[in-house]
């Protein structure tokens, strides 16, 4: 649109100085447009990068949380297993002690009966 107006103005034989000023204005307008587009593209790229970074950070945080939860679950399972083992050992010890006591009592009774 601007270029067409410029061409029409040149066609009606404007003074060279005025033609030069108009040409300069058109060049500045085109340049401004390009800069604006470049700025918009840069802003869009920056926004996309920021969004990607945020998504990556969120994913990393989620992964860390999942890992922590898994570690906690594993620790809890290990603790439970250890507790069960300890309980079993204690029960076995108690049973052994009871058996020993019973054997001793039987031996004592046998000796007394002799």
C-alpha positions as a printed Julia matrix, in Angstrom:
114×3 Matrix{Float64}:
  0.0     0.0     0.0
  2.72    2.45    1.06
  4.9     1.47   -1.88
  2.06    2.04   -4.31
  1.44    5.53   -2.91
  5.14    6.23   -3.3
  5.1     5.09   -6.94
  2.12    7.34   -7.7
  3.84   10.31   -6.05
  7.05    9.68   -8.04
  5.02    9.45  -11.24
  3.68   12.97  -10.77
  7.25   14.32  -10.88
  7.8    15.39   -7.27
 10.84   17.41   -6.41
 13.85   15.12   -5.84
 14.23   16.29   -2.22
 10.6    15.48   -1.4
 10.85   12.15   -3.24
 13.95   11.32   -1.19
 12.18   12.14    2.1
  9.2     9.95    1.13
 11.53    7.11    0.12
 13.36    7.4     3.43
 10.03    7.28    5.3
  9.01    4.14    3.38
 12.35    2.47    4.07
 12.03    3.3     7.76
  8.49    1.92    7.81
  9.59   -1.31    6.15
 12.56   -1.57    8.49
 10.34   -0.93   11.53
  7.98   -3.64   10.32
 10.85   -6.11    9.95
 12.2    -5.21   13.38
  8.76   -5.61   14.9
  8.39   -9.03   13.27
 11.86  -10.02   14.44
 11.07   -8.86   17.96
  7.8   -10.78   17.93
  9.59  -13.89   16.68
 12.27  -13.48   19.34
  9.63  -13.03   22.02
  7.77  -16.11   20.8
 10.99  -18.12   20.79
 11.82  -16.91   24.29
  8.35  -17.79   25.51
  8.6   -21.23   23.93
 12.01  -21.77   25.51
 10.69  -20.66   28.89
  7.71  -22.98   28.57
  9.99  -25.86   27.59
 12.28  -25.11   30.53
  9.32  -24.98   32.89
  8.01  -28.27   31.54
 11.43  -29.85   31.91
 11.72  -28.55   35.46
  8.26  -29.88   36.29
  9.13  -33.26   34.8
 12.39  -33.35   36.75
 10.58  -32.45   39.95
  7.99  -35.15   39.33
 10.72  -37.69   38.64
 12.56  -36.68   41.81
  9.37  -36.97   43.83
  8.67  -40.39   42.35
 12.21  -41.51   43.12
 11.93  -40.23   46.67
  8.62  -42.03   47.13
 10.09  -45.24   45.75
 13.1   -44.93   48.05
 10.84  -44.33   51.03
  8.72  -47.34   50.12
 11.82  -49.48   49.76
 13.13  -48.29   53.11
  9.8   -49.03   54.75
  9.74  -52.5    53.22
 13.29  -53.15   54.39
 12.42  -51.99   57.88
  9.36  -54.21   57.95
 11.39  -57.18   56.76
 14.02  -56.52   59.4
 11.37  -56.27   62.09
  9.79  -59.52   60.94
 13.17  -61.24   60.96
 13.89  -59.95   64.44
 10.53  -61.13   65.67
 11.1   -64.55   64.13
 14.52  -64.78   65.73
 13.1   -63.79   69.1
 10.36  -66.36   68.79
 12.88  -69.03   67.85
 15.06  -68.08   70.8
 12.1   -68.21   73.13
 11.1   -71.61   71.8
 14.62  -72.89   72.21
 14.77  -71.58   75.75
 11.45  -73.19   76.58
 12.6   -76.48   75.1
 15.81  -76.31   77.08
 13.91  -75.56   80.24
 11.56  -78.45   79.61
 14.47  -80.78   78.98
 16.15  -79.64   82.14
 12.98  -80.15   84.12
 12.55  -83.61   82.67
 16.12  -84.48   83.49
 15.68  -83.22   87.01
 12.49  -85.24   87.43
 14.17  -88.34   86.1
 17.06  -87.88   88.48
 14.72  -87.37   91.38
 12.8   -90.51   90.53
 15.91  -92.67   90.54
